[in-house]
Every structure is written in C-alpha cells, then in structure tokens.
Coordinates of C-alpha atoms in Angstrom, one line a residue:
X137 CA -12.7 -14.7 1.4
X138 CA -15.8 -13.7 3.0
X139 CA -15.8 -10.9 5.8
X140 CA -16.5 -12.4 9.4
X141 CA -19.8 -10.8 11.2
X142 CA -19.1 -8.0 13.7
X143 CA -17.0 -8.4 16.4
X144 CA -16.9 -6.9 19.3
X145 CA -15.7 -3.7 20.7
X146 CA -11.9 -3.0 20.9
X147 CA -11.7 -1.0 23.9
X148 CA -7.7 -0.9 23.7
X149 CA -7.8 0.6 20.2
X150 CA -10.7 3.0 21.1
X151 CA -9.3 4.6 23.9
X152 CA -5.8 5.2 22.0
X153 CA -7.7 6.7 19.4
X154 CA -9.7 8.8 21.1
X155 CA -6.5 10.0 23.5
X156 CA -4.8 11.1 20.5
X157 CA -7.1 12.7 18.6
X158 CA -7.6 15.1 21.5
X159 CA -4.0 15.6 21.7
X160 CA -3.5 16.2 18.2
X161 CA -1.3 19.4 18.8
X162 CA 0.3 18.7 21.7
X163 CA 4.0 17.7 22.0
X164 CA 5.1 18.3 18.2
X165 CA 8.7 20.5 18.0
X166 CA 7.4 24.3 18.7
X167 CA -8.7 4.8 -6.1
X168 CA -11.5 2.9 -6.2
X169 CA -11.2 0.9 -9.4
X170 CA -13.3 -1.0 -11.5
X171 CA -13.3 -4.7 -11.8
X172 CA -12.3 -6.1 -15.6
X173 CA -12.3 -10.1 -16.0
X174 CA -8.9 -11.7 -15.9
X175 CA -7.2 -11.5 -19.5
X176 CA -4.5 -13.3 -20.9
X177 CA -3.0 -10.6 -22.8
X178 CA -5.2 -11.3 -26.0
X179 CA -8.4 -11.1 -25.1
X180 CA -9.3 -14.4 -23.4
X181 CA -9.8 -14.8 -20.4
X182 CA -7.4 -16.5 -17.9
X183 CA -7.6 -18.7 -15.3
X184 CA -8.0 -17.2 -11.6
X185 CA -4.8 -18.0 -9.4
X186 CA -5.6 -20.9 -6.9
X187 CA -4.5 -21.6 -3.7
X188 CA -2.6 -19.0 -0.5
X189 CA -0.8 -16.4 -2.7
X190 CA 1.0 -14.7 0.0
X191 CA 4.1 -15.3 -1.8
X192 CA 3.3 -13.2 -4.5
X193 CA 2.4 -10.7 -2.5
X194 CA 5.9 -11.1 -0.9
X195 CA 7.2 -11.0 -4.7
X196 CA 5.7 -7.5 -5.4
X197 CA 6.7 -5.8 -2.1
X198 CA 9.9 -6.9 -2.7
X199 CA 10.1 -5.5 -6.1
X200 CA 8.4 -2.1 -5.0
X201 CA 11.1 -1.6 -2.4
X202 CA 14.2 -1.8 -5.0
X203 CA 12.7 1.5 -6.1
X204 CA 11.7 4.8 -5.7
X205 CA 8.1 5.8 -5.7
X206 CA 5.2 8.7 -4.8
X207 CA 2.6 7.9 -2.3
X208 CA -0.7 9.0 -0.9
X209 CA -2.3 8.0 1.3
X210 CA -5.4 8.6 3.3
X211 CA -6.3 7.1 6.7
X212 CA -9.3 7.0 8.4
X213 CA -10.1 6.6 11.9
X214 CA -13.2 6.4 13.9
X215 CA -14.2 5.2 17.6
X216 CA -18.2 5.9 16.7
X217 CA -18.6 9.4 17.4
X218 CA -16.0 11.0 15.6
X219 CA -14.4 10.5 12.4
X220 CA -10.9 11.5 11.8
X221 CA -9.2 11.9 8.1
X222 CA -5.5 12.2 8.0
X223 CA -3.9 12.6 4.5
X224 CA 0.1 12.1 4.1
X225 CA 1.8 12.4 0.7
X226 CA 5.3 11.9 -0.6
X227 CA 8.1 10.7 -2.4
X228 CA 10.6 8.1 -0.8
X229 CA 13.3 6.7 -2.6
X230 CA 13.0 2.9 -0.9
X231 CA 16.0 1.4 -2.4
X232 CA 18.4 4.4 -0.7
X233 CA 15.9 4.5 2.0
X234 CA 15.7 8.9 1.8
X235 CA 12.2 10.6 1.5
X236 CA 9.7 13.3 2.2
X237 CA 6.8 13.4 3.1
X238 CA 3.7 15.8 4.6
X239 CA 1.0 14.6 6.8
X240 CA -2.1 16.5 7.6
X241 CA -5.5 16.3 9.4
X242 CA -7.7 18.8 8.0
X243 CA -10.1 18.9 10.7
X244 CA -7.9 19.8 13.4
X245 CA -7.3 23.6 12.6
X246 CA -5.2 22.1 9.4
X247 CA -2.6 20.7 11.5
X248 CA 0.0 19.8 9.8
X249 CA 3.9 18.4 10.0
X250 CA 6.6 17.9 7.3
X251 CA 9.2 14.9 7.4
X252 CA 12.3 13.7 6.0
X253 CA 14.1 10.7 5.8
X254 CA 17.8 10.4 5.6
X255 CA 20.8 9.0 6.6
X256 CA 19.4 6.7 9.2
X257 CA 17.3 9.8 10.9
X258 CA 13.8 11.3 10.7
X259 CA 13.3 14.9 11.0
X260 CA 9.8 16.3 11.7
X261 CA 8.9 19.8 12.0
X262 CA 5.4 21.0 12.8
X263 CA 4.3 23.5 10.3
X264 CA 1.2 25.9 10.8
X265 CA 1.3 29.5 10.3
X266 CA 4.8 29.4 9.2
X267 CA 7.0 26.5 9.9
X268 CA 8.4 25.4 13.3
X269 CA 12.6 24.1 14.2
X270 CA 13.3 20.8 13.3
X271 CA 13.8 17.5 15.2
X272 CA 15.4 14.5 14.9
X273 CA 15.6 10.8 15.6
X274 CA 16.9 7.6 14.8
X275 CA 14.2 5.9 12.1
X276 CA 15.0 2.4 13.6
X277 CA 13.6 3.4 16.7
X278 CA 10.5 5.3 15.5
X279 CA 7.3 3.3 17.1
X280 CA 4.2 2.8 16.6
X281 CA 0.8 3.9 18.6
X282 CA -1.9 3.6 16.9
X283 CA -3.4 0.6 15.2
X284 CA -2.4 0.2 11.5
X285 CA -0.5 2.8 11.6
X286 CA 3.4 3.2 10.3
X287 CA 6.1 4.9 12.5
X288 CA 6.8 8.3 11.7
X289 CA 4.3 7.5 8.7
X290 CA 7.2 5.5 7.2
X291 CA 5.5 4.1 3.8
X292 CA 8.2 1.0 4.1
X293 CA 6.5 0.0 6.7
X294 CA 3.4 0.0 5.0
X295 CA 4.4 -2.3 2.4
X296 CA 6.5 -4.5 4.8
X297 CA 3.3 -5.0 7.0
X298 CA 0.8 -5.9 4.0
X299 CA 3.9 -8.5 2.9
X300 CA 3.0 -10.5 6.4
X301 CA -0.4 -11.5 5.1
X302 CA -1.6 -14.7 4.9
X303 CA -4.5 -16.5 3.9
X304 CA -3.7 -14.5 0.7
X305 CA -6.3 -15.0 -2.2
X306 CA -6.4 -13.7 -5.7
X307 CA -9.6 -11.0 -6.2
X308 CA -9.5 -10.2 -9.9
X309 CA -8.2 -7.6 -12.2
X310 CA -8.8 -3.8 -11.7
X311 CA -8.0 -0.8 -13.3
X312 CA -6.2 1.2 -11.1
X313 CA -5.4 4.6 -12.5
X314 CA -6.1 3.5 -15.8
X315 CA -4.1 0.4 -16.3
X316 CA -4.7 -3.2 -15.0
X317 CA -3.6 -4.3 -11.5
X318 CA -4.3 -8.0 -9.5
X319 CA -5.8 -7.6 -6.6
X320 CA -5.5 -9.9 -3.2
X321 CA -6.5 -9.9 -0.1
X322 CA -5.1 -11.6 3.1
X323 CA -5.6 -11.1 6.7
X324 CA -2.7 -9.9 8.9
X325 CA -2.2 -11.8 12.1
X326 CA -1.1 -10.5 15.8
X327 CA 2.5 -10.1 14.6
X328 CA 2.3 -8.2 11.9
X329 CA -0.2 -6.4 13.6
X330 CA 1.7 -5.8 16.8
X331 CA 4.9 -4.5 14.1
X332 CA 7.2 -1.6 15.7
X333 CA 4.2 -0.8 18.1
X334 CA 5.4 0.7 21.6
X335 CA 6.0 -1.2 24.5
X336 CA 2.1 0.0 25.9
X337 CA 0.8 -0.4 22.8
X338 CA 2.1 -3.9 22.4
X339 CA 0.3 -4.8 26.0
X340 CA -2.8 -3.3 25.2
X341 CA -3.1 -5.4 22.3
X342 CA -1.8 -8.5 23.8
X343 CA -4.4 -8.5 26.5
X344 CA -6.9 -7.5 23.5
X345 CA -6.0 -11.0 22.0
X346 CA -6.0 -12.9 24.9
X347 CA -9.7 -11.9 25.8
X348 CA -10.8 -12.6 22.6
X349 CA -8.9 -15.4 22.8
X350 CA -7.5 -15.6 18.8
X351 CA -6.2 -12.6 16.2
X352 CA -8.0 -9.3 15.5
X353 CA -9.7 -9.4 12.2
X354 CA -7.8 -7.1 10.7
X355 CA -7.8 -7.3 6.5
X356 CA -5.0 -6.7 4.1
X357 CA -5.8 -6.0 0.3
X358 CA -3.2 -5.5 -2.2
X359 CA -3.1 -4.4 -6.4
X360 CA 0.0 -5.2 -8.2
X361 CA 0.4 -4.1 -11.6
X362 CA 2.0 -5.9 -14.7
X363 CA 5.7 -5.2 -13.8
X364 CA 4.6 -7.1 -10.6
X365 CA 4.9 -3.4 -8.4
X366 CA 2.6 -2.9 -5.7
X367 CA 0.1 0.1 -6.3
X368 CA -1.9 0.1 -4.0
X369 CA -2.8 -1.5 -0.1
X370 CA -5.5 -1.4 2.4
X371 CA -5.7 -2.7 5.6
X372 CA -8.5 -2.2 7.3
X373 CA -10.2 -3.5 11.1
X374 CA -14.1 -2.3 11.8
X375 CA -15.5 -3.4 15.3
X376 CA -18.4 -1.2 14.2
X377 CA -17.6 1.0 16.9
X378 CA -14.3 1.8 16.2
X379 CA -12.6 1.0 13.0
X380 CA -9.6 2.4 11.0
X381 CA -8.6 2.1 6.8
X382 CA -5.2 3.3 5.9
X383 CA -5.2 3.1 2.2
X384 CA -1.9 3.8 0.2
X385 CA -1.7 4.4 -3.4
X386 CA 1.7 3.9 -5.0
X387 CA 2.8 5.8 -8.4
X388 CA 5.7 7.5 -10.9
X389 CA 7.7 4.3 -10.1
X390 CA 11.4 5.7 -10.4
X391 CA 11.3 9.5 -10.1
X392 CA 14.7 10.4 -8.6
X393 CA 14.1 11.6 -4.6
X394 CA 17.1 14.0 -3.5
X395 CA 16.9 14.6 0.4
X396 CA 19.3 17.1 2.4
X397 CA 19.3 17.1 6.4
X398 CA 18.2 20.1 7.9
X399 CA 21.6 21.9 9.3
X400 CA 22.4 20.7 12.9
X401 CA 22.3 23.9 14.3
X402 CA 19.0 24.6 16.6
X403 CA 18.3 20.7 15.5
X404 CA 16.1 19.1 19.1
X405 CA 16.3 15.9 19.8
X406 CA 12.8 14.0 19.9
X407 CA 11.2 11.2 21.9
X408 CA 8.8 8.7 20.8
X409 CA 5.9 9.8 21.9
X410 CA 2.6 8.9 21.1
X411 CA 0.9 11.5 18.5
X412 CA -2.2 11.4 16.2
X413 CA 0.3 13.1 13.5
X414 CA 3.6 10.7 13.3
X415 CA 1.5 7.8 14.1

C-alpha cells in the first residue's frame, strides 16, 4: 500500500494533545528490522501472500492473547512544536488478564506512574520522589483520550485495535530481534479508531470525520513471528502538524506474571479523567 499525500490539519487531535501535555502532572493519586526475502524454510524463496490478509492478522492477535508476554513500548506525540516521548514497559499475563506495568515521560521532570492489573481492576499510583497511595478502578471502564492511545495503557488493547485493520497486505520478512517475523500493514478505520475513547473524545472525532467527510488515515503495521505471535505493531496518523506513532514490541512469550492487589486500606477511588500518563 502506498501512503496517501498529506492531509490536512486535525484540529480535534491537536488541541487534546496539547491540553494534556500541559497537564501532565495534574490529577494523578497524590526495533527497526531489516528486510530478508521471503524463504521457504530451505533457502528458496516463497511466494508473497496475495490478496486482504486481515485474517491473519486476526489469527496472530488471537494467538498472542492466550499468553503471557513482556512489552515496550514507545509513543510519540507531536502537534508541530513540541514533541513528546512517553515510554511504558511491562509484563501482562493476557490469557488471566493480570499485569504490570510503568509508564514514563522523560521530559516532564521524569514523571512517572506504576500500574497493575488484576481481578477486574486497575490500580495506578504516581511515583516521583518516592511513591504516592494507590487508586483503583474498574478496567472495563478505563477510557480513552488521546488518539491511538490504550486505556490505562492496557497493551490488550493494543493488540485488539491493530486486529480491526483492513485492507491488510503482506510487506515481507524482517528480522526482528534476530529471528524472522511477517510483516503487514492495514489501515484502521473510524471504529477501531474511535475504540473505548470517551464520550468527548468520541464527538471530537466524529465531527473530525464528518468534515473530512471519510476515515482518518491512520496506519496499522504488524510482525508475526513463525509460531504465528504478534511481535511487534505500529499504528501511526501524521497530519504533518500533528502526528502520533505508538509502537509496541512484544517478547519472552510465556514468562509467568504473578500480580497482588495493593491492600484496600488508604485505597482512592479514581475517575476517568483525561491524562497524558494513563492515556
């Protein structure tokens, strides 16, 4: 597939980005790879796969969530005149749906929050100098605010949303951390774009739609490796004056993940709120 020429300026997107990342502190609780021809195994090369492959793409994200897996993954964000990195890391044990994770945004003073997943909640704690109480909510209710994004930084979510591509096509073979993976790309459309986001959010980018008058360009690459796990996804949008890549890597494919609740004493309850750090 061959990427479209620039479009236009996303003003909904740019002004939630730039809300946020002035806000970046506030209401918290107190692999590039190199291309190899396609190879049969032994040495010959293969035909390319023809035709939409999203079902394969459905194939693999189904196969990654029966498991348990690290991730990292780094996510950029710019609305053309600053540039924001954030940087989350992790290991979630998808099949019993428990994990951990840290998120941070170097740039901001090193702000920084911890999470964990379990029982049907999400704790977050903000963690600076030393680290701050806990809160809690319910995971199915975590939203999303910011484009591309995952609620709560939920890497399920992730790999749910990059299953909703279409117009899936078959890229090649790279090596991705040393051993061979397929890569495809797709393009996501206004569902799977508007996925978990709040109910502003999800107006903002209806009326974006409906002045462009079709979907946001918004890309969705993904690398699968020979046991047919995903290892790696990109989705990316670039309006050239704003833009955002959340790229998620994907590795040690059944480490056991052991999460404990924090204890319900001095445990807040949180709302949904929009934040640069949970996404």
């Amino acid at each position: 597939m061959r990427r479209p020429g620039p479009c236009r300026r996303s003003r909904a997107l740019t002004g939630t980005v730039v809300l946020l990342c002035a806000a970046a502190l506030t209401g918290l609780v107190g692999c590039s790879g190199e291309s190899d021809a396609p190879s049969d195994g032994a040495g010959k090369a293969s035909p390319a796969p023809e035709g939409d492959l999203a079902g394969t793409v459905v194939e693999a994200v189904a196969e990654t969530r029966r498991t348990s897996a690290r991730f990292d993954q780094e996510i950029t964000m710019s609305d053309g005149k600053q540039t924001q990195l954030l940087f989350i890391k992790g290991d979630f044990d998808m099949a019993g749906d428990m994990g951990r994770l840290t998120v941070e945004i170097p740039e901001i003073g090193g702000a920084r929050a911890e999470e964990l997943f379990v029982a049907g909640k999400v704790y977050l704690r903000a963690v600076k100098e030393t680290a701050g109480p806990w809160g809690y909510f319910d995971r199915n209710k975590s939203e999303v605010h910011l484009p591309l994004r995952a609620p709560m930084n939920d890497p399920e979510h992730t790999l749910f949303q990059v299953g909703m591509a279409k117009n899936v096509y078959y890229q090649g073979v790279e090596k991705m951390n040393g051993a061979p993976a397929k890569h495809y790309r797709g393009m996501l459309d206004h569902l799977a774009v508007s996925l978990r986001l709040g109910k502003s959010q999800q107006e903002d980018a209806n009326r974006e739609r409906a002045a462009r008058g079709d979907d946001v360009p918004v890309y969705a690459d993904v690398w699968i490796d020979e046991a047919g796990r995903v290892v790696q996804t990109r989705t990316a949008f670039d309006f050239g004056y704003n833009s955002t890549t959340v790229t998620t890597v994907f590795s040690d494919f059944g480490r056991p993940v052991k999460v404990t609740a924090p204890p319900a004493a001095g445990l807040a309850t949180l709302s949904p709120v929009p934040h640069i750090l949970t996404g």
